[in-house]
Amino acid sequence: MRTIVRYLLLCLLLICFGAAEAQLWQNVQGGCSGEVRAFLPDSARNLMYVVGSFQWAGNVQGRSVATWDGSNWGPIGGGTGDTLNAFWSPPILSIVRFQDDLFVGGTMGYMEGNRAIKFLSRWDGSQWNACGNPTSAAQLSVTDGRLFAMGGFDSIGGRPIKYLAQWDGLEWQPFGHPLQFSFGGRIGSSEFYKGEYYFAGNFNHPDGYKEIIRWDGANWRTVGSGVRNGSLIDIKVYRGQLFVGGEFHAGDGNPASYLMAWDGNQWYDPFPQVQYTTQVKDLEIINDELYIVGNHAVWDGTQFRGLYNLAKYDGQEFCSFGGDYLWTTSITGFKNELYVSTGHVINPFGDDSLFPNGRDTVNFIAKWIGGDSTDICISQPVRVQDPAWTQNPTISLYPNPTNSSFTLTLPPNTSTCTLKIHDITGREVAPAHTYRAVDPPVDVAHLSAGLYFVEVRVKDRVEVVKLVKE
């Protein structure tokens, strides 16, 4: 049933946006024979590294790791698994370059048939080597000039180091004070923000760390109230804000679902006019723009438009592009072109389609050839950190979620505003009226449970704030 619904949605999208979206994606020389999990563009070597769980990349036997130079695929050693087994290559989940060596991490049991290599490996230019053999899969990240291995492991390098380790050039060392999460847990991504190291994943700690923690150089600290009842997949610093994406919901007390931001002091909804409907799977900064991977709809002032899968934000405009056809999981930029990892997609729609070659097949990786084409853009939907915002903070409302009423917090020296409320279909459920800072809370007890948009106008400034009615 779900497949039928998505097919009908796809048909509707093609009817509505087919002319604009025609011929925007291209096969990457045959693609890969299995999932692509991560990219590493390397401009110094004029290569892009591609890892995942595949046997073939184009006509090259990559075995879960391969290179792409813009025209041709190439291998890196023997790849993962047993080199005698032509049908099985355990997945690589991440790849980074550090101190001129390549490091890969994943659930692979061994590289090039070497069973002494488990979950982590280092390529020295000629062969894959063991690199700590953690007790379970590891994600890798280079943050602020440091190489981190993250995951749910109990030891690495033969030492009882849990969840997080730092590479010193020879071996893995602990980072920060030892961590002990409740009921296991894992770390999957990292960032450096305002002088502190942030780590995110799926974990809880008795001291209040919920899915994200930060290290200030001496102690672990909470990040506000953390992320409630969810998990984080990726985090990225952009324009003075820390964006986080994953699986979480506004109904659990978070300011937004699937994507939100931290300004160093509080969590907030960065794009009030955008409604994400599935987990945000990847955040990448490409050519000084923030790219976001996740299904979403966009409020155009009168109604929601979508569904879309890809978006980019340049500090001024949030633009959705690419439709919802490829079910993207990650994105990268290489040689001024965009590449995405996706599924095995056979285009059924003939020549008038998203693909330039008619009934083309995209095998787990696709290249965007749509240039600056976008589906919809909205202007300045999110604050960026600057003195004006510090002096004149954004409008907020509380409690949110609510089951009866809410109160607005207006900027300093502001006593009145114009307020109206829309439901998710764009229908006006509370007509425009004047709201004063001294007024009692706004009564919404009569509204059905669900998501609403509170439109607030202060002089010539308009903000849209999401409201969850329980």
GROMACS .gro file of C-alpha atoms in nm:
model
  470
    1MET     CA    1   0.000   0.000   0.000
    2ARG     CA    2   0.281   0.241   0.092
    3THR     CA    3   0.453   0.171  -0.240
    4ILE     CA    4   0.131   0.251  -0.430
    5VAL     CA    5   0.089   0.578  -0.241
    6ARG     CA    6   0.444   0.686  -0.314
    7TYR     CA    7   0.401   0.592  -0.680
    8LEU     CA    8   0.088   0.809  -0.701
    9LEU     CA    9   0.269   1.096  -0.531
   10LEU     CA   10   0.554   1.058  -0.778
   11CYS     CA   11   0.311   1.071  -1.071
   12LEU     CA   12   0.153   1.386  -0.928
   13LEU     CA   13   0.494   1.549  -0.890
   14LEU     CA   14   0.587   1.464  -1.246
   15ILE     CA   15   0.262   1.609  -1.377
   16CYS     CA   16   0.305   1.930  -1.177
   17PHE     CA   17   0.677   1.981  -1.219
   18GLY     CA   18   0.772   1.756  -1.509
   19ALA     CA   19   0.870   2.035  -1.746
   20ALA     CA   20   1.091   2.205  -1.489
   21GLU     CA   21   1.253   1.885  -1.368
   22ALA     CA   22   1.307   1.706  -1.700
   23GLN     CA   23   1.657   1.586  -1.770
   24LEU     CA   24   1.811   1.689  -1.437
   25TRP     CA   25   1.979   1.364  -1.328
   26GLN     CA   26   2.239   1.150  -1.502
   27ASN     CA   27   2.372   0.797  -1.468
   28VAL     CA   28   2.735   0.788  -1.344
   29GLN     CA   29   2.893   0.553  -1.598
   30GLY     CA   30   2.693   0.250  -1.489
   31GLY     CA   31   2.683   0.344  -1.121
   32CYS     CA   32   2.749   0.086  -0.849
   33SER     CA   33   2.614  -0.265  -0.796
   34GLY     CA   34   2.505  -0.192  -0.438
   35GLU     CA   35   2.451   0.084  -0.184
   36VAL     CA   36   2.674   0.392  -0.170
   37ARG     CA   37   2.718   0.501   0.193
   38ALA     CA   38   2.964   0.793   0.183
   39PHE     CA   39   3.173   1.018  -0.041
   40LEU     CA   40   3.514   1.183   0.001
   41PRO     CA   41   3.597   1.445  -0.263
   42ASP     CA   42   3.976   1.501  -0.282
   43SER     CA   43   4.058   1.804  -0.497
   44ALA     CA   44   4.432   1.769  -0.432
   45ARG     CA   45   4.431   1.430  -0.607
   46ASN     CA   46   4.154   1.511  -0.852
   47LEU     CA   47   3.956   1.211  -0.726
   48MET     CA   48   3.634   1.137  -0.541
   49TYR     CA   49   3.633   0.829  -0.316
   50VAL     CA   50   3.308   0.635  -0.299
   51VAL     CA   51   3.237   0.368  -0.034
   52GLY     CA   52   2.944   0.145   0.052
   53SER     CA   53   2.844  -0.216   0.002
   54PHE     CA   54   2.896  -0.291  -0.366
   55GLN     CA   55   3.100  -0.532  -0.577
   56TRP     CA   56   3.129  -0.321  -0.889
   57ALA     CA   57   3.164   0.049  -0.970
   58GLY     CA   58   3.105   0.080  -1.342
   59ASN     CA   59   3.314  -0.197  -1.495
   60VAL     CA   60   3.568  -0.192  -1.208
   61GLN     CA   61   3.557  -0.443  -0.922
   62GLY     CA   62   3.577  -0.199  -0.633
   63ARG     CA   63   3.454  -0.423  -0.350
   64SER     CA   64   3.293  -0.145  -0.145
   65VAL     CA   65   3.557   0.122  -0.217
   66ALA     CA   66   3.632   0.293  -0.547
   67THR     CA   67   3.751   0.619  -0.702
   68TRP     CA   68   3.579   0.842  -0.956
   69ASP     CA   69   3.777   1.104  -1.150
   70GLY     CA   70   3.481   1.263  -1.325
   71SER     CA   71   3.498   1.025  -1.620
   72ASN     CA   72   3.616   0.683  -1.503
   73TRP     CA   73   3.595   0.447  -1.206
   74GLY     CA   74   3.902   0.296  -1.041
   75PRO     CA   75   3.979   0.051  -0.754
   76ILE     CA   76   4.173   0.097  -0.429
   77GLY     CA   77   4.348  -0.228  -0.349
   78GLY     CA   78   4.137  -0.539  -0.307
   79GLY     CA   79   3.855  -0.377  -0.108
   80THR     CA   80   3.652  -0.552   0.159
   81GLY     CA   81   3.573  -0.914   0.229
   82ASP     CA   82   3.719  -1.239   0.104
   83THR     CA   83   3.881  -1.175  -0.234
   84LEU     CA   84   3.781  -1.528  -0.342
   85ASN     CA   85   3.412  -1.452  -0.287
   86ALA     CA   86   3.280  -1.266  -0.590
   87PHE     CA   87   2.937  -1.198  -0.440
   88TRP     CA   88   2.993  -1.053  -0.095
   89SER     CA   89   3.159  -0.727   0.010
   90PRO     CA   90   3.086  -0.608   0.366
   91PRO     CA   91   2.991  -0.240   0.383
   92ILE     CA   92   3.217   0.057   0.449
   93LEU     CA   93   3.024   0.336   0.622
   94SER     CA   94   3.272   0.625   0.625
   95ILE     CA   95   3.599   0.738   0.468
   96VAL     CA   96   3.832   1.026   0.558
   97ARG     CA   97   4.182   1.143   0.473
   98PHE     CA   98   4.414   1.227   0.762
   99GLN     CA   99   4.790   1.296   0.755
  100ASP     CA  100   4.804   1.177   0.394
  101ASP     CA  101   4.650   0.835   0.468
  102LEU     CA  102   4.301   0.712   0.391
  103PHE     CA  103   4.097   0.567   0.677
  104VAL     CA  104   3.777   0.366   0.636
  105GLY     CA  105   3.533   0.241   0.897
  106GLY     CA  106   3.230   0.016   0.881
  107THR     CA  107   3.098  -0.329   0.948
  108MET     CA  108   3.351  -0.503   0.725
  109GLY     CA  109   3.513  -0.797   0.900
  110TYR     CA  110   3.832  -0.770   0.697
  111MET     CA  111   4.001  -0.601   0.402
  112GLU     CA  112   4.157  -0.777   0.101
  113GLY     CA  113   4.090  -1.113   0.266
  114ASN     CA  114   4.293  -1.023   0.576
  115ARG     CA  115   4.087  -1.139   0.874
  116ALA     CA  116   4.319  -0.951   1.112
  117ILE     CA  117   4.154  -0.626   0.995
  118LYS     CA  118   3.822  -0.557   1.167
  119PHE     CA  119   3.589  -0.256   1.139
  120LEU     CA  120   3.869  -0.001   1.076
  121SER     CA  121   4.145   0.010   0.816
  122ARG     CA  122   4.416   0.249   0.693
  123TRP     CA  123   4.540   0.272   0.334
  124ASP     CA  124   4.907   0.378   0.321
  125GLY     CA  125   4.919   0.419  -0.055
  126SER     CA  126   4.990   0.056  -0.138
  127GLN     CA  127   4.790  -0.165   0.098
  128TRP     CA  128   4.517  -0.176   0.361
  129ASN     CA  129   4.640  -0.211   0.720
  130ALA     CA  130   4.479  -0.294   1.055
  131CYS     CA  131   4.391   0.015   1.255
  132GLY     CA  132   4.283  -0.062   1.608
  133ASN     CA  133   4.029  -0.339   1.549
  134PRO     CA  134   3.744  -0.193   1.758
  135THR     CA  135   3.488  -0.434   1.896
  136SER     CA  136   3.216  -0.301   1.661
  137ALA     CA  137   3.166  -0.074   1.361
  138ALA     CA  138   3.320   0.272   1.371
  139GLN     CA  139   3.232   0.601   1.202
  140LEU     CA  140   3.522   0.834   1.117
  141SER     CA  141   3.539   1.212   1.122
  142VAL     CA  142   3.811   1.476   1.091
  143THR     CA  143   3.712   1.769   1.312
  144ASP     CA  144   3.929   2.071   1.397
  145GLY     CA  145   4.238   1.886   1.273
  146ARG     CA  146   4.169   1.575   1.481
  147LEU     CA  147   4.074   1.228   1.358
  148PHE     CA  148   3.797   1.068   1.563
  149ALA     CA  149   3.662   0.713   1.559
  150MET     CA  150   3.307   0.698   1.691
  151GLY     CA  151   3.055   0.423   1.745
  152GLY     CA  152   2.925   0.184   2.007
  153PHE     CA  153   3.250  -0.006   2.061
  154ASP     CA  154   3.380  -0.110   2.403
  155SER     CA  155   3.748  -0.113   2.313
  156ILE     CA  156   3.982  -0.004   2.036
  157GLY     CA  157   4.352  -0.069   1.988
  158GLY     CA  158   4.329  -0.332   2.260
  159ARG     CA  159   4.239  -0.065   2.518
  160PRO     CA  160   3.907  -0.024   2.706
  161ILE     CA  161   3.807   0.297   2.525
  162LYS     CA  162   3.431   0.330   2.475
  163TYR     CA  163   3.236   0.510   2.201
  164LEU     CA  164   3.497   0.773   2.111
  165ALA     CA  165   3.871   0.771   2.036
  166GLN     CA  166   4.128   1.008   1.887
  167TRP     CA  167   4.415   0.906   1.655
  168ASP     CA  168   4.761   1.037   1.758
  169GLY     CA  169   4.937   0.926   1.441
  170LEU     CA  170   5.036   0.587   1.580
  171GLU     CA  171   4.746   0.457   1.791
  172TRP     CA  172   4.403   0.539   1.927
  173GLN     CA  173   4.378   0.743   2.248
  174PRO     CA  174   4.080   0.832   2.470
  175PHE     CA  175   3.923   1.174   2.427
  176GLY     CA  176   3.770   1.358   2.720
  177HIS     CA  177   3.657   1.183   3.036
  178PRO     CA  178   3.528   0.825   2.998
  179LEU     CA  179   3.164   0.799   2.893
  180GLN     CA  180   2.908   0.542   3.000
  181PHE     CA  181   2.575   0.567   2.823
  182SER     CA  182   2.254   0.413   2.950
  183PHE     CA  183   2.158   0.095   2.762
  184GLY     CA  184   2.458   0.108   2.530
  185GLY     CA  185   2.441   0.387   2.273
  186ARG     CA  186   2.662   0.509   1.991
  187ILE     CA  187   2.824   0.826   1.858
  188GLY     CA  188   2.808   0.891   1.485
  189SER     CA  189   2.909   1.249   1.398
  190SER     CA  190   3.116   1.539   1.531
  191GLU     CA  191   3.169   1.914   1.486
  192PHE     CA  192   3.372   2.198   1.639
  193TYR     CA  193   3.157   2.493   1.741
  194LYS     CA  194   3.240   2.803   1.946
  195GLY     CA  195   3.554   2.649   2.092
  196GLU     CA  196   3.392   2.318   2.191
  197TYR     CA  197   3.375   1.969   2.041
  198TYR     CA  198   3.023   1.841   1.977
  199PHE     CA  199   2.941   1.470   1.934
  200ALA     CA  200   2.603   1.334   1.832
  201GLY     CA  201   2.435   1.000   1.779
  202ASN     CA  202   2.187   0.781   1.962
  203PHE     CA  203   2.254   0.774   2.335
  204ASN     CA  204   2.141   0.881   2.679
  205HIS     CA  205   2.351   0.945   2.987
  206PRO     CA  206   2.252   0.966   3.354
  207ASP     CA  207   2.388   1.323   3.363
  208GLY     CA  208   2.139   1.442   3.104
  209TYR     CA  209   2.323   1.401   2.774
  210LYS     CA  210   2.053   1.319   2.518
  211GLU     CA  211   2.178   1.233   2.167
  212ILE     CA  212   2.435   1.517   2.173
  213ILE     CA  213   2.718   1.622   2.405
  214ARG     CA  214   2.999   1.881   2.403
  215TRP     CA  215   3.352   1.887   2.542
  216ASP     CA  216   3.481   2.228   2.655
  217GLY     CA  217   3.841   2.113   2.708
  218ALA     CA  218   3.790   2.012   3.069
  219ASN     CA  219   3.441   1.868   3.107
  220TRP     CA  220   3.150   1.716   2.919
  221ARG     CA  221   2.849   1.948   2.905
  222THR     CA  222   2.487   1.913   2.803
  223VAL     CA  223   2.354   2.091   2.494
  224GLY     CA  224   2.045   2.256   2.637
  225SER     CA  225   1.792   1.982   2.702
  226GLY     CA  226   1.942   1.775   2.420
  227VAL     CA  227   1.725   1.599   2.165
  228ARG     CA  228   1.422   1.433   2.319
  229ASN     CA  229   1.317   1.080   2.226
  230GLY     CA  230   1.517   1.060   1.906
  231SER     CA  231   1.857   1.017   1.747
  232LEU     CA  232   2.093   1.232   1.542
  233ILE     CA  233   2.247   1.128   1.211
  234ASP     CA  234   2.452   1.435   1.117
  235ILE     CA  235   2.551   1.776   1.253
  236LYS     CA  236   2.707   2.071   1.071
  237VAL     CA  237   2.812   2.428   1.157
  238TYR     CA  238   2.691   2.690   0.909
  239ARG     CA  239   2.668   3.070   0.938
  240GLY     CA  240   2.732   3.068   1.311
  241GLN     CA  241   2.468   2.804   1.390
  242LEU     CA  242   2.492   2.430   1.459
  243PHE     CA  243   2.239   2.242   1.246
  244VAL     CA  244   2.139   1.888   1.348
  245GLY     CA  245   1.943   1.632   1.150
  246GLY     CA  246   1.806   1.293   1.236
  247GLU     CA  247   1.498   1.117   1.372
  248PHE     CA  248   1.311   1.329   1.631
  249HIS     CA  249   0.974   1.499   1.661
  250ALA     CA  250   0.832   1.831   1.773
  251GLY     CA  251   0.558   1.645   1.956
  252ASP     CA  252   0.818   1.519   2.204
  253GLY     CA  253   0.914   1.871   2.310
  254ASN     CA  254   1.174   1.948   2.042
  255PRO     CA  255   1.133   2.283   1.861
  256ALA     CA  256   1.103   2.103   1.524
  257SER     CA  257   1.091   1.759   1.366
  258TYR     CA  258   1.391   1.599   1.192
  259LEU     CA  259   1.593   1.926   1.158
  260MET     CA  260   1.670   2.193   1.413
  261ALA     CA  261   1.954   2.426   1.514
  262TRP     CA  262   2.152   2.536   1.820
  263ASP     CA  263   2.285   2.893   1.854
  264GLY     CA  264   2.511   2.825   2.151
  265ASN     CA  265   2.239   2.898   2.405
  266GLN     CA  266   1.911   2.749   2.286
  267TRP     CA  267   1.751   2.512   2.036
  268TYR     CA  268   1.517   2.656   1.773
  269ASP     CA  269   1.338   2.575   1.449
  270PRO     CA  270   1.566   2.711   1.173
  271PHE     CA  271   1.308   2.695   0.893
  272PRO     CA  272   0.956   2.762   1.026
  273GLN     CA  273   0.812   2.757   0.673
  274VAL     CA  274   0.949   2.409   0.601
  275GLN     CA  275   0.797   2.087   0.730
  276TYR     CA  276   1.030   1.785   0.724
  277THR     CA  277   0.836   1.461   0.699
  278THR     CA  278   1.114   1.201   0.726
  279GLN     CA  279   1.453   1.188   0.893
  280VAL     CA  280   1.726   1.421   0.770
  281LYS     CA  281   2.004   1.188   0.655
  282ASP     CA  282   2.286   1.420   0.553
  283LEU     CA  283   2.406   1.778   0.598
  284GLU     CA  284   2.690   1.902   0.377
  285ILE     CA  285   2.848   2.239   0.304
  286ILE     CA  286   2.925   2.268  -0.068
  287ASN     CA  287   3.049   2.594  -0.223
  288ASP     CA  288   2.950   2.782   0.094
  289GLU     CA  289   2.591   2.656   0.084
  290LEU     CA  290   2.428   2.419   0.331
  291TYR     CA  291   2.276   2.115   0.156
  292ILE     CA  292   2.011   1.914   0.341
  293VAL     CA  293   1.893   1.563   0.250
  294GLY     CA  294   1.543   1.475   0.370
  295ASN     CA  295   1.181   1.474   0.251
  296HIS     CA  296   1.002   1.802   0.319
  297ALA     CA  297   0.722   2.035   0.215
  298VAL     CA  298   0.749   2.414   0.185
  299TRP     CA  299   0.494   2.673   0.293
  300ASP     CA  300   0.464   2.928   0.008
  301GLY     CA  301   0.240   3.170   0.199
  302THR     CA  302  -0.089   3.005   0.114
  303GLN     CA  303  -0.025   2.629   0.113
  304PHE     CA  304   0.234   2.358   0.152
  305ARG     CA  305   0.419   2.259  -0.164
  306GLY     CA  306   0.611   1.935  -0.199
  307LEU     CA  307   0.725   1.671  -0.146
  308TYR     CA  308   1.093   1.747  -0.206
  309ASN     CA  309   1.402   1.552  -0.111
  310LEU     CA  310   1.692   1.795  -0.149
  311ALA     CA  311   1.737   2.153  -0.034
  312LYS     CA  312   2.012   2.413  -0.015
  313TYR     CA  313   2.043   2.724   0.199
  314ASP     CA  314   2.282   3.012   0.130
  315GLY     CA  315   2.201   3.233   0.428
  316GLN     CA  316   1.935   3.421   0.231
  317GLU     CA  317   1.722   3.163   0.051
  318PHE     CA  318   1.609   2.810   0.124
  319CYS     CA  319   1.560   2.635  -0.211
  320SER     CA  320   1.424   2.286  -0.276
  321PHE     CA  321   1.534   2.102  -0.589
  322GLY     CA  322   1.545   1.760  -0.752
  323GLY     CA  323   1.193   1.648  -0.662
  324ASP     CA  324   1.137   1.334  -0.457
  325TYR     CA  325   1.230   1.078  -0.718
  326LEU     CA  326   1.572   0.946  -0.613
  327TRP     CA  327   1.521   0.888  -0.238
  328THR     CA  328   1.861   1.040  -0.168
  329THR     CA  329   2.065   0.939   0.137
  330SER     CA  330   2.379   1.154   0.101
  331ILE     CA  331   2.520   1.432  -0.117
  332THR     CA  332   2.860   1.573  -0.209
  333GLY     CA  333   3.028   1.814  -0.448
  334PHE     CA  334   3.312   1.724  -0.684
  335LYS     CA  335   3.453   1.931  -0.971
  336ASN     CA  336   3.170   2.182  -0.929
  337GLU     CA  337   2.910   1.908  -0.977
  338LEU     CA  338   2.667   1.750  -0.731
  339TYR     CA  339   2.648   1.376  -0.670
  340VAL     CA  340   2.398   1.188  -0.456
  341SER     CA  341   2.371   0.835  -0.327
  342THR     CA  342   2.032   0.682  -0.393
  343GLY     CA  343   1.863   0.351  -0.466
  344HIS     CA  344   1.849   0.129  -0.773
  345VAL     CA  345   1.607   0.334  -0.985
  346ILE     CA  346   1.476   0.237  -1.327
  347ASN     CA  347   1.301   0.530  -1.488
  348PRO     CA  348   0.963   0.411  -1.623
  349PHE     CA  349   0.846   0.730  -1.787
  350GLY     CA  350   1.016   0.735  -2.128
  351ASP     CA  351   1.188   1.036  -2.281
  352ASP     CA  352   0.987   1.308  -2.104
  353SER     CA  353   1.137   1.234  -1.766
  354LEU     CA  354   1.390   1.327  -1.502
  355PHE     CA  355   1.662   1.160  -1.708
  356PRO     CA  356   1.826   1.276  -2.032
  357ASN     CA  357   1.846   0.929  -2.186
  358GLY     CA  358   1.484   0.822  -2.153
  359ARG     CA  359   1.456   0.482  -1.986
  360ASP     CA  360   1.782   0.524  -1.799
  361THR     CA  361   1.887   0.332  -1.488
  362VAL     CA  362   2.049   0.498  -1.188
  363ASN     CA  363   2.244   0.245  -0.987
  364PHE     CA  364   2.285   0.387  -0.636
  365ILE     CA  365   2.465   0.706  -0.747
  366ALA     CA  366   2.348   0.994  -0.967
  367LYS     CA  367   2.491   1.324  -1.091
  368TRP     CA  368   2.288   1.645  -1.094
  369ILE     CA  369   2.297   1.819  -1.430
  370GLY     CA  370   2.013   2.061  -1.363
  371GLY     CA  371   2.235   2.361  -1.300
  372ASP     CA  372   2.057   2.624  -1.091
  373SER     CA  373   1.711   2.470  -1.143
  374THR     CA  374   1.499   2.476  -0.829
  375ASP     CA  375   1.146   2.365  -0.744
  376ILE     CA  376   1.067   2.640  -0.495
  377CYS     CA  377   1.259   2.902  -0.293
  378ILE     CA  378   1.164   3.103   0.014
  379SER     CA  379   1.359   3.409   0.122
  380GLN     CA  380   1.539   3.453   0.454
  381PRO     CA  381   1.351   3.184   0.643
  382VAL     CA  382   1.610   3.151   0.919
  383ARG     CA  383   1.811   3.381   1.141
  384VAL     CA  384   2.187   3.393   1.111
  385GLN     CA  385   2.410   3.500   1.393
  386ASP     CA  386   2.482   3.872   1.387
  387PRO     CA  387   2.452   4.163   1.635
  388ALA     CA  388   2.105   4.260   1.512
  389TRP     CA  389   1.960   3.922   1.603
  390THR     CA  390   2.137   3.926   1.938
  391GLN     CA  391   1.979   4.260   2.021
  392ASN     CA  392   1.641   4.171   1.871
  393PRO     CA  393   1.579   3.800   1.933
  394THR     CA  394   1.336   3.602   1.723
  395ILE     CA  395   0.972   3.565   1.822
  396SER     CA  396   0.885   3.250   2.015
  397LEU     CA  397   0.582   3.094   2.177
  398TYR     CA  398   0.534   2.868   2.477
  399PRO     CA  399   0.436   2.613   2.586
  400ASN     CA  400   0.494   2.423   2.265
  401PRO     CA  401   0.346   2.164   2.232
  402THR     CA  402   0.030   2.282   2.408
  403ASN     CA  403  -0.315   2.136   2.469
  404SER     CA  404  -0.500   2.457   2.551
  405SER     CA  405  -0.321   2.792   2.495
  406PHE     CA  406   0.010   2.963   2.427
  407THR     CA  407   0.185   3.289   2.505
  408LEU     CA  408   0.399   3.486   2.257
  409THR     CA  409   0.738   3.629   2.347
  410LEU     CA  410   0.786   3.949   2.146
  411PRO     CA  411   1.113   4.131   2.074
  412PRO     CA  412   1.224   4.402   2.321
  413ASN     CA  413   1.043   4.734   2.293
  414THR     CA  414   0.759   4.564   2.105
  415SER     CA  415   0.415   4.570   2.266
  416THR     CA  416   0.182   4.458   1.986
  417CYS     CA  417   0.176   4.240   1.677
  418THR     CA  418  -0.072   4.102   1.426
  419LEU     CA  419  -0.135   3.730   1.464
  420LYS     CA  420  -0.314   3.462   1.263
  421ILE     CA  421  -0.303   3.082   1.256
  422HIS     CA  422  -0.309   2.837   0.962
  423ASP     CA  423  -0.345   2.461   0.967
  424ILE     CA  424  -0.118   2.232   0.766
  425THR     CA  425  -0.337   2.263   0.454
  426GLY     CA  426  -0.309   2.643   0.459
  427ARG     CA  427  -0.664   2.701   0.587
  428GLU     CA  428  -0.688   3.001   0.820
  429VAL     CA  429  -0.818   2.874   1.156
  430ALA     CA  430  -0.766   3.199   1.348
  431PRO     CA  431  -0.812   3.522   1.146
  432ALA     CA  432  -0.571   3.812   1.180
  433HIS     CA  433  -0.610   4.003   1.503
  434THR     CA  434  -0.398   4.228   1.722
  435TYR     CA  435  -0.207   4.064   2.003
  436ARG     CA  436  -0.062   4.269   2.289
  437ALA     CA  437   0.216   4.161   2.522
  438VAL     CA  438  -0.022   4.214   2.817
  439ASP     CA  439  -0.297   3.996   2.668
  440PRO     CA  440  -0.389   3.659   2.822
  441PRO     CA  441  -0.260   3.342   2.647
  442VAL     CA  442  -0.402   3.266   2.303
  443ASP     CA  443  -0.676   3.004   2.334
  444VAL     CA  444  -0.634   2.708   2.094
  445ALA     CA  445  -0.825   2.449   2.297
  446HIS     CA  446  -1.087   2.428   2.022
  447LEU     CA  447  -0.832   2.321   1.759
  448SER     CA  448  -0.784   1.956   1.671
  449ALA     CA  449  -0.454   1.792   1.761
  450GLY     CA  450  -0.191   1.847   1.493
  451LEU     CA  451   0.058   2.091   1.341
  452TYR     CA  452  -0.027   2.460   1.291
  453PHE     CA  453   0.156   2.769   1.173
  454VAL     CA  454   0.135   3.090   1.372
  455GLU     CA  455   0.204   3.391   1.149
  456VAL     CA  456   0.326   3.692   1.347
  457ARG     CA  457   0.372   4.038   1.194
  458VAL     CA  458   0.571   4.304   1.383
  459LYS     CA  459   0.583   4.625   1.176
  460ASP     CA  460   0.740   4.518   0.844
  461ARG     CA  461   0.876   4.188   0.975
  462VAL     CA  462   0.684   3.860   0.942
  463GLU     CA  463   0.776   3.531   1.109
  464VAL     CA  464   0.603   3.194   1.090
  465VAL     CA  465   0.634   2.977   1.400
  466LYS     CA  466   0.526   2.612   1.414
  467LEU     CA  467   0.280   2.517   1.686
  468VAL     CA  468   0.204   2.161   1.792
  469LYS     CA  469  -0.145   2.117   1.939
  470GLU     CA  470  -0.173   1.803   2.154
   0.00000   0.00000   0.00000
